[in-house]
Amino acid sequence: MFASIQQRLALPPKAIIWGLLTANGFLIALMLALAKTATAYGVPAITYAFWQTLIAGSVLLLCSANIRRVLDKRLTTYFVISGLTGIAIPNAIAFFLVTKLGAGFTGIMYALPPIFTFLIATTMGLEKRSWTKLAGLSVAVSACAWIVLQRHSEMSQSNGLWFALGLVIPAALSIGNVYRSVAWPGQTRPMTLAAGTLLASAAALGVLAGLSGTPLIAPEFGLRFVPLIFLQGLLTALTYYCGFELQKRSSPVFYSQLGAVAAVFGLIIGVAWFHEQYSLTIWLGALTVIVGLRLSNRAPQK
């Protein structure tokens, strides 16, 4: 699909991956905004995440030219681990926290995976330690800590455990990033991997909903929930398709900038859509996070 578009428009590969990065970051931030709207109707976070991933996975499965590949037992482990770490766990937490801490702040958590990914990769010996990366990550971590402290002081009714829970989002995403890089199945299309990952996530969320007694369908959700979740499902399908295409076409360093883009869009959407208010220190902190991540992702000079 993207190859044909690239041929028609004669766009250079670099422009394609930058477009994917920007679009994917915006879609992630938009998903959080839609989730906040849905949960305002009384829809549990697990329920919303279940239908979101089930619809998205089903759409990509139908669009896939090789449905049997998604059902390949040899890919089951990949789909389960990728689905849990990359979608089910972080999204369920994010959809819960977005009603407590706001769309902008929750989006900041998506800017942190490069930090956790770097720590995991260096510990496993997958990447060499770099003073430039260390300096950049130190700046980003300090800025994120400052944002948390500032946001916590502005929200008198906030529970400190919510902020600690938010750190599970980048931790899970980072584990998923490392795993996908190491275990990426050869000769498998990004759409197939995205479909299988989303459906595995939906299955895990369905089991979690059953164990926790969370209803997947209830009259009190209202009819407004139906078009909203279908829109979310379509956006999610596009988001994860773009994400797998981006991961296939770019380097891990370039891909790691996705969270920072999503964080910026998250703050903008939080202000424009929900009229959230952020102090100047939070905006400066968000900018510092991006600067730190950009510094950590700079290629070493030869």
mmCIF file of C-alpha atoms in Angstrom:
data_model
loop_
_atom_site.group_PDB
_atom_site.id
_atom_site.type_symbol
_atom_site.label_atom_id
_atom_site.label_comp_id
_atom_site.label_asym_id
_atom_site.label_seq_id
_atom_site.Cartn_x
_atom_site.Cartn_y
_atom_site.Cartn_z
ATOM 1 C CA MET A 1 0.000 0.000 0.000
ATOM 2 C CA PHE A 2 2.619 2.559 1.083
ATOM 3 C CA ALA A 3 4.950 1.336 -1.664
ATOM 4 C CA SER A 4 2.334 2.058 -4.338
ATOM 5 C CA ILE A 5 1.587 5.490 -2.862
ATOM 6 C CA GLN A 6 5.288 6.270 -2.802
ATOM 7 C CA GLN A 7 5.619 5.298 -6.467
ATOM 8 C CA ARG A 8 2.627 7.408 -7.523
ATOM 9 C CA LEU A 9 3.685 10.507 -5.632
ATOM 10 C CA ALA A 10 7.423 9.985 -6.244
ATOM 11 C CA LEU A 11 8.176 10.813 -2.607
ATOM 12 C CA PRO A 12 11.624 10.013 -1.241
ATOM 13 C CA PRO A 13 11.786 7.276 1.420
ATOM 14 C CA LYS A 14 12.846 9.794 4.073
ATOM 15 C CA ALA A 15 9.709 11.853 3.475
ATOM 16 C CA ILE A 16 7.580 8.722 3.808
ATOM 17 C CA ILE A 17 8.999 7.751 7.201
ATOM 18 C CA TRP A 18 8.746 11.329 8.500
ATOM 19 C CA GLY A 19 5.133 11.370 7.373
ATOM 20 C CA LEU A 20 4.505 8.057 9.115
ATOM 21 C CA LEU A 21 6.150 9.348 12.295
ATOM 22 C CA THR A 22 4.058 12.530 12.375
ATOM 23 C CA ALA A 23 0.792 10.799 11.473
ATOM 24 C CA ASN A 24 1.352 8.008 13.975
ATOM 25 C CA GLY A 25 2.146 10.420 16.794
ATOM 26 C CA PHE A 26 -1.004 12.419 16.082
ATOM 27 C CA LEU A 27 -3.160 9.268 15.933
ATOM 28 C CA ILE A 28 -1.858 8.046 19.300
ATOM 29 C CA ALA A 29 -2.702 11.382 20.912
ATOM 30 C CA LEU A 30 -6.112 11.388 19.235
ATOM 31 C CA MET A 31 -6.853 7.883 20.558
ATOM 32 C CA LEU A 32 -6.296 9.116 24.108
ATOM 33 C CA ALA A 33 -8.637 12.050 23.512
ATOM 34 C CA LEU A 34 -11.372 9.780 22.167
ATOM 35 C CA ALA A 35 -10.851 7.430 25.108
ATOM 36 C CA LYS A 36 -11.429 10.276 27.546
ATOM 37 C CA THR A 37 -14.674 11.140 25.765
ATOM 38 C CA ALA A 38 -15.867 7.521 25.891
ATOM 39 C CA THR A 39 -14.965 6.963 29.531
ATOM 40 C CA ALA A 40 -16.948 10.110 30.351
ATOM 41 C CA TYR A 41 -19.998 8.092 29.271
ATOM 42 C CA GLY A 42 -19.200 5.571 32.009
ATOM 43 C CA VAL A 43 -17.454 3.005 29.796
ATOM 44 C CA PRO A 44 -14.774 1.077 31.758
ATOM 45 C CA ALA A 45 -11.215 1.395 30.435
ATOM 46 C CA ILE A 46 -10.873 -2.364 29.883
ATOM 47 C CA THR A 47 -14.151 -2.485 27.945
ATOM 48 C CA TYR A 48 -13.127 0.388 25.725
ATOM 49 C CA ALA A 49 -9.669 -1.080 25.066
ATOM 50 C CA PHE A 50 -11.207 -4.481 24.240
ATOM 51 C CA TRP A 51 -13.577 -3.191 21.570
ATOM 52 C CA GLN A 52 -10.951 -0.818 20.232
ATOM 53 C CA THR A 53 -8.414 -3.570 19.596
ATOM 54 C CA LEU A 54 -10.988 -6.143 18.453
ATOM 55 C CA ILE A 55 -12.420 -3.811 15.801
ATOM 56 C CA ALA A 56 -8.985 -2.636 14.682
ATOM 57 C CA GLY A 57 -7.576 -6.161 14.491
ATOM 58 C CA SER A 58 -10.617 -7.392 12.574
ATOM 59 C CA VAL A 59 -10.350 -4.531 10.062
ATOM 60 C CA LEU A 60 -6.670 -5.257 9.398
ATOM 61 C CA LEU A 61 -7.370 -8.989 9.230
ATOM 62 C CA LEU A 62 -9.982 -8.438 6.522
ATOM 63 C CA CYS A 63 -7.627 -6.105 4.650
ATOM 64 C CA SER A 64 -4.743 -8.547 4.871
ATOM 65 C CA ALA A 65 -4.008 -10.492 1.707
ATOM 66 C CA ASN A 66 -2.852 -13.471 3.761
ATOM 67 C CA ILE A 67 -5.359 -14.211 6.524
ATOM 68 C CA ARG A 68 -3.896 -17.680 7.125
ATOM 69 C CA ARG A 69 -0.587 -16.082 8.134
ATOM 70 C CA VAL A 70 -2.308 -14.343 11.052
ATOM 71 C CA LEU A 71 -3.591 -17.726 12.234
ATOM 72 C CA ASP A 72 -0.146 -19.345 11.953
ATOM 73 C CA LYS A 73 0.600 -21.066 15.272
ATOM 74 C CA ARG A 74 4.284 -20.264 14.915
ATOM 75 C CA LEU A 75 3.429 -16.567 15.293
ATOM 76 C CA THR A 76 1.181 -17.038 18.324
ATOM 77 C CA THR A 77 3.912 -16.295 20.883
ATOM 78 C CA TYR A 78 4.951 -13.182 18.981
ATOM 79 C CA PHE A 79 1.381 -11.899 18.806
ATOM 80 C CA VAL A 80 0.675 -12.570 22.498
ATOM 81 C CA ILE A 81 3.821 -10.905 23.861
ATOM 82 C CA SER A 82 3.603 -8.025 21.391
ATOM 83 C CA GLY A 83 -0.116 -7.576 22.090
ATOM 84 C CA LEU A 84 0.250 -7.556 25.868
ATOM 85 C CA THR A 85 3.292 -5.272 26.105
ATOM 86 C CA GLY A 86 2.551 -3.029 23.150
ATOM 87 C CA ILE A 87 -1.224 -2.591 23.394
ATOM 88 C CA ALA A 88 -3.270 -4.318 26.100
ATOM 89 C CA ILE A 89 -1.360 -3.304 29.235
ATOM 90 C CA PRO A 90 -0.354 0.284 28.287
ATOM 91 C CA ASN A 91 -3.676 1.163 26.638
ATOM 92 C CA ALA A 92 -5.812 -0.150 29.495
ATOM 93 C CA ILE A 93 -3.758 1.903 31.938
ATOM 94 C CA ALA A 94 -3.724 4.980 29.687
ATOM 95 C CA PHE A 95 -7.491 4.921 29.164
ATOM 96 C CA PHE A 96 -7.935 4.785 32.941
ATOM 97 C CA LEU A 97 -5.411 7.522 33.714
ATOM 98 C CA VAL A 98 -6.638 9.900 31.013
ATOM 99 C CA THR A 99 -9.735 10.614 33.118
ATOM 100 C CA LYS A 100 -7.601 11.157 36.223
ATOM 101 C CA LEU A 101 -4.563 13.034 34.952
ATOM 102 C CA GLY A 102 -5.719 14.453 31.613
ATOM 103 C CA ALA A 103 -4.952 13.634 27.979
ATOM 104 C CA GLY A 104 -1.862 15.822 27.823
ATOM 105 C CA PHE A 105 -0.173 14.371 30.880
ATOM 106 C CA THR A 106 -1.006 10.785 29.917
ATOM 107 C CA GLY A 107 0.442 11.473 26.490
ATOM 108 C CA ILE A 108 3.732 12.413 28.144
ATOM 109 C CA MET A 109 4.047 8.788 29.279
ATOM 110 C CA TYR A 110 4.298 7.829 25.618
ATOM 111 C CA ALA A 111 7.412 9.996 25.336
ATOM 112 C CA LEU A 112 9.343 7.889 27.851
ATOM 113 C CA PRO A 113 9.766 4.504 26.069
ATOM 114 C CA PRO A 114 13.117 5.514 24.505
ATOM 115 C CA ILE A 115 14.520 5.940 28.009
ATOM 116 C CA PHE A 116 13.369 2.522 29.183
ATOM 117 C CA THR A 117 14.243 0.933 25.838
ATOM 118 C CA PHE A 118 17.797 2.258 26.058
ATOM 119 C CA LEU A 119 18.222 0.879 29.579
ATOM 120 C CA ILE A 120 16.874 -2.537 28.574
ATOM 121 C CA ALA A 121 18.913 -2.663 25.372
ATOM 122 C CA THR A 122 22.187 -1.734 27.076
ATOM 123 C CA THR A 123 21.564 -4.203 29.901
ATOM 124 C CA MET A 124 21.004 -6.982 27.367
ATOM 125 C CA GLY A 125 24.034 -5.930 25.356
ATOM 126 C CA LEU A 126 21.947 -4.998 22.315
ATOM 127 C CA GLU A 127 23.305 -1.459 22.209
ATOM 128 C CA LYS A 128 26.544 0.172 23.295
ATOM 129 C CA ARG A 129 26.563 2.805 26.006
ATOM 130 C CA SER A 130 26.972 6.367 24.769
ATOM 131 C CA TRP A 131 27.727 9.528 26.728
ATOM 132 C CA THR A 132 25.602 11.522 24.307
ATOM 133 C CA LYS A 133 22.643 9.229 24.829
ATOM 134 C CA LEU A 134 23.241 9.188 28.573
ATOM 135 C CA ALA A 135 23.224 12.992 28.683
ATOM 136 C CA GLY A 136 20.095 13.238 26.559
ATOM 137 C CA LEU A 137 18.234 10.626 28.574
ATOM 138 C CA SER A 138 19.250 12.293 31.847
ATOM 139 C CA VAL A 139 17.793 15.572 30.612
ATOM 140 C CA ALA A 140 14.586 13.865 29.479
ATOM 141 C CA VAL A 141 14.139 11.927 32.724
ATOM 142 C CA SER A 142 14.727 15.048 34.828
ATOM 143 C CA ALA A 143 12.229 17.010 32.748
ATOM 144 C CA CYS A 144 9.605 14.270 33.043
ATOM 145 C CA ALA A 145 10.111 14.124 36.806
ATOM 146 C CA TRP A 146 9.641 17.893 36.921
ATOM 147 C CA ILE A 147 6.408 17.630 34.932
ATOM 148 C CA VAL A 148 5.095 14.970 37.313
ATOM 149 C CA LEU A 149 5.918 17.094 40.365
ATOM 150 C CA GLN A 150 4.355 20.207 38.844
ATOM 151 C CA ARG A 151 1.222 18.406 37.658
ATOM 152 C CA HIS A 152 0.836 16.670 41.014
ATOM 153 C CA SER A 153 1.026 19.960 42.886
ATOM 154 C CA GLU A 154 -1.702 21.392 40.652
ATOM 155 C CA MET A 155 -4.094 18.484 41.231
ATOM 156 C CA SER A 156 -4.986 18.430 44.902
ATOM 157 C CA GLN A 157 -7.254 15.379 44.576
ATOM 158 C CA SER A 158 -4.788 13.272 42.605
ATOM 159 C CA ASN A 159 -3.509 10.024 44.032
ATOM 160 C CA GLY A 160 0.245 9.596 43.876
ATOM 161 C CA LEU A 161 -0.250 5.963 42.887
ATOM 162 C CA TRP A 162 -1.768 7.121 39.589
ATOM 163 C CA PHE A 163 1.568 8.686 38.632
ATOM 164 C CA ALA A 164 3.431 5.534 39.610
ATOM 165 C CA LEU A 165 0.948 3.497 37.570
ATOM 166 C CA GLY A 166 1.631 5.759 34.619
ATOM 167 C CA LEU A 167 5.259 4.592 34.541
ATOM 168 C CA VAL A 168 4.032 1.096 33.660
ATOM 169 C CA ILE A 169 3.040 2.479 30.246
ATOM 170 C CA PRO A 170 6.572 3.292 29.015
ATOM 171 C CA ALA A 171 8.000 0.210 30.732
ATOM 172 C CA ALA A 172 5.587 -2.125 28.920
ATOM 173 C CA LEU A 173 6.024 -0.346 25.595
ATOM 174 C CA SER A 174 9.803 -0.563 25.908
ATOM 175 C CA ILE A 175 9.716 -4.293 26.575
ATOM 176 C CA GLY A 176 7.525 -4.659 23.503
ATOM 177 C CA ASN A 177 9.885 -2.549 21.384
ATOM 178 C CA VAL A 178 12.891 -4.665 22.293
ATOM 179 C CA TYR A 179 11.008 -7.914 21.825
ATOM 180 C CA ARG A 180 9.674 -6.957 18.388
ATOM 181 C CA SER A 181 13.144 -5.981 17.238
ATOM 182 C CA VAL A 182 14.669 -9.267 18.389
ATOM 183 C CA ALA A 183 11.831 -11.595 17.387
ATOM 184 C CA TRP A 184 10.526 -9.860 14.229
ATOM 185 C CA PRO A 185 9.315 -12.684 11.941
ATOM 186 C CA GLY A 186 10.989 -12.605 8.560
ATOM 187 C CA GLN A 187 8.940 -12.371 5.353
ATOM 188 C CA THR A 188 5.845 -11.206 7.252
ATOM 189 C CA ARG A 189 3.972 -8.073 6.205
ATOM 190 C CA PRO A 190 3.473 -5.235 8.731
ATOM 191 C CA MET A 191 -0.313 -5.409 8.253
ATOM 192 C CA THR A 192 -0.295 -9.090 9.209
ATOM 193 C CA LEU A 193 1.790 -8.434 12.316
ATOM 194 C CA ALA A 194 -0.415 -5.500 13.312
ATOM 195 C CA ALA A 195 -3.607 -7.555 12.871
ATOM 196 C CA GLY A 196 -2.320 -10.499 14.897
ATOM 197 C CA THR A 197 -0.983 -8.245 17.651
ATOM 198 C CA LEU A 198 -4.270 -6.350 17.960
ATOM 199 C CA LEU A 199 -6.385 -9.525 18.037
ATOM 200 C CA ALA A 200 -4.108 -11.091 20.658
ATOM 201 C CA SER A 201 -4.481 -7.926 22.713
ATOM 202 C CA ALA A 202 -8.275 -8.081 22.399
ATOM 203 C CA ALA A 203 -8.256 -11.698 23.599
ATOM 204 C CA ALA A 204 -6.124 -10.787 26.619
ATOM 205 C CA LEU A 205 -8.367 -7.840 27.478
ATOM 206 C CA GLY A 206 -11.455 -10.046 27.145
ATOM 207 C CA VAL A 207 -9.992 -12.504 29.653
ATOM 208 C CA LEU A 208 -9.057 -9.643 31.993
ATOM 209 C CA ALA A 209 -12.571 -8.232 31.748
ATOM 210 C CA GLY A 210 -14.029 -11.624 32.645
ATOM 211 C CA LEU A 211 -11.700 -12.085 35.626
ATOM 212 C CA SER A 212 -12.402 -8.585 36.951
ATOM 213 C CA GLY A 213 -16.155 -8.783 36.346
ATOM 214 C CA THR A 214 -16.056 -5.856 33.925
ATOM 215 C CA PRO A 215 -18.997 -5.890 31.455
ATOM 216 C CA LEU A 216 -18.113 -5.722 27.766
ATOM 217 C CA ILE A 217 -21.673 -4.724 26.833
ATOM 218 C CA ALA A 218 -24.124 -2.831 29.027
ATOM 219 C CA PRO A 219 -27.219 -0.672 28.298
ATOM 220 C CA GLU A 220 -25.900 2.182 30.431
ATOM 221 C CA PHE A 221 -23.068 2.799 27.967
ATOM 222 C CA GLY A 222 -25.595 4.455 25.655
ATOM 223 C CA LEU A 223 -25.909 4.557 21.888
ATOM 224 C CA ARG A 224 -23.323 7.326 21.663
ATOM 225 C CA PHE A 225 -20.712 4.747 22.550
ATOM 226 C CA VAL A 226 -21.264 2.698 19.355
ATOM 227 C CA PRO A 227 -20.150 5.208 16.675
ATOM 228 C CA LEU A 228 -17.359 6.439 18.935
ATOM 229 C CA ILE A 229 -15.846 2.979 19.434
ATOM 230 C CA PHE A 230 -16.111 2.183 15.724
ATOM 231 C CA LEU A 231 -14.278 5.415 14.937
ATOM 232 C CA GLN A 232 -11.681 4.524 17.544
ATOM 233 C CA GLY A 233 -11.307 1.054 16.044
ATOM 234 C CA LEU A 234 -10.677 2.451 12.564
ATOM 235 C CA LEU A 235 -8.177 4.989 13.904
ATOM 236 C CA THR A 236 -6.448 2.261 15.907
ATOM 237 C CA ALA A 237 -6.151 0.045 12.827
ATOM 238 C CA LEU A 238 -4.520 2.896 10.937
ATOM 239 C CA THR A 239 -2.315 3.769 13.903
ATOM 240 C CA TYR A 240 -0.825 0.311 14.358
ATOM 241 C CA TYR A 241 -0.514 -0.294 10.633
ATOM 242 C CA CYS A 242 1.493 2.935 10.385
ATOM 243 C CA GLY A 243 3.457 1.897 13.462
ATOM 244 C CA PHE A 244 4.531 -1.450 12.038
ATOM 245 C CA GLU A 245 5.302 0.165 8.672
ATOM 246 C CA LEU A 246 7.414 2.769 10.462
ATOM 247 C CA GLN A 247 9.269 0.149 12.474
ATOM 248 C CA LYS A 248 9.978 -1.833 9.324
ATOM 249 C CA ARG A 249 11.195 1.159 7.308
ATOM 250 C CA SER A 250 13.179 3.069 9.932
ATOM 251 C CA SER A 251 15.861 2.470 12.510
ATOM 252 C CA PRO A 252 15.056 1.936 16.203
ATOM 253 C CA VAL A 253 16.539 5.354 16.956
ATOM 254 C CA PHE A 254 14.190 7.089 14.534
ATOM 255 C CA TYR A 255 11.211 5.006 15.676
ATOM 256 C CA SER A 256 11.844 5.938 19.311
ATOM 257 C CA GLN A 257 10.953 9.563 18.533
ATOM 258 C CA LEU A 258 7.314 8.522 18.093
ATOM 259 C CA GLY A 259 6.490 8.994 21.765
ATOM 260 C CA ALA A 260 7.808 12.550 21.802
ATOM 261 C CA VAL A 261 5.654 13.455 18.795
ATOM 262 C CA ALA A 262 2.606 11.889 20.479
ATOM 263 C CA ALA A 263 3.347 13.798 23.683
ATOM 264 C CA VAL A 264 3.406 17.146 21.887
ATOM 265 C CA PHE A 265 0.153 16.403 20.077
ATOM 266 C CA GLY A 266 -1.305 15.172 23.388
ATOM 267 C CA LEU A 267 -0.705 18.519 25.064
ATOM 268 C CA ILE A 268 -2.096 20.420 22.073
ATOM 269 C CA ILE A 269 -5.227 18.251 21.907
ATOM 270 C CA GLY A 270 -5.650 18.519 25.669
ATOM 271 C CA VAL A 271 -5.775 22.306 25.381
ATOM 272 C CA ALA A 272 -7.791 22.557 22.154
ATOM 273 C CA TRP A 273 -10.331 19.792 22.815
ATOM 274 C CA PHE A 274 -10.715 19.548 26.592
ATOM 275 C CA HIS A 275 -9.593 23.077 27.502
ATOM 276 C CA GLU A 276 -6.991 21.657 29.876
ATOM 277 C CA GLN A 277 -4.652 24.245 31.326
ATOM 278 C CA TYR A 278 -0.933 23.714 31.735
ATOM 279 C CA SER A 279 1.482 26.046 33.395
ATOM 280 C CA LEU A 280 4.476 27.459 31.578
ATOM 281 C CA THR A 281 6.765 25.143 33.520
ATOM 282 C CA ILE A 282 4.931 22.084 32.151
ATOM 283 C CA TRP A 283 5.242 23.372 28.576
ATOM 284 C CA LEU A 284 8.936 24.050 29.143
ATOM 285 C CA GLY A 285 9.273 20.599 30.676
ATOM 286 C CA ALA A 286 7.623 18.981 27.662
ATOM 287 C CA LEU A 287 9.958 20.882 25.342
ATOM 288 C CA THR A 288 12.932 19.777 27.419
ATOM 289 C CA VAL A 289 11.804 16.153 27.167
ATOM 290 C CA ILE A 290 11.792 16.396 23.378
ATOM 291 C CA VAL A 291 15.169 18.144 23.313
ATOM 292 C CA GLY A 292 16.634 15.465 25.589
ATOM 293 C CA LEU A 293 15.268 12.634 23.460
ATOM 294 C CA ARG A 294 16.528 14.277 20.292
ATOM 295 C CA LEU A 295 19.958 14.640 21.856
ATOM 296 C CA SER A 296 19.975 11.003 22.917
ATOM 297 C CA ASN A 297 19.020 9.915 19.395
ATOM 298 C CA ARG A 298 21.741 11.853 17.617
ATOM 299 C CA ALA A 299 24.065 9.690 15.608
ATOM 300 C CA PRO A 300 27.615 9.637 16.989
ATOM 301 C CA GLN A 301 30.009 11.816 15.023
ATOM 302 C CA LYS A 302 32.801 9.966 13.281
#
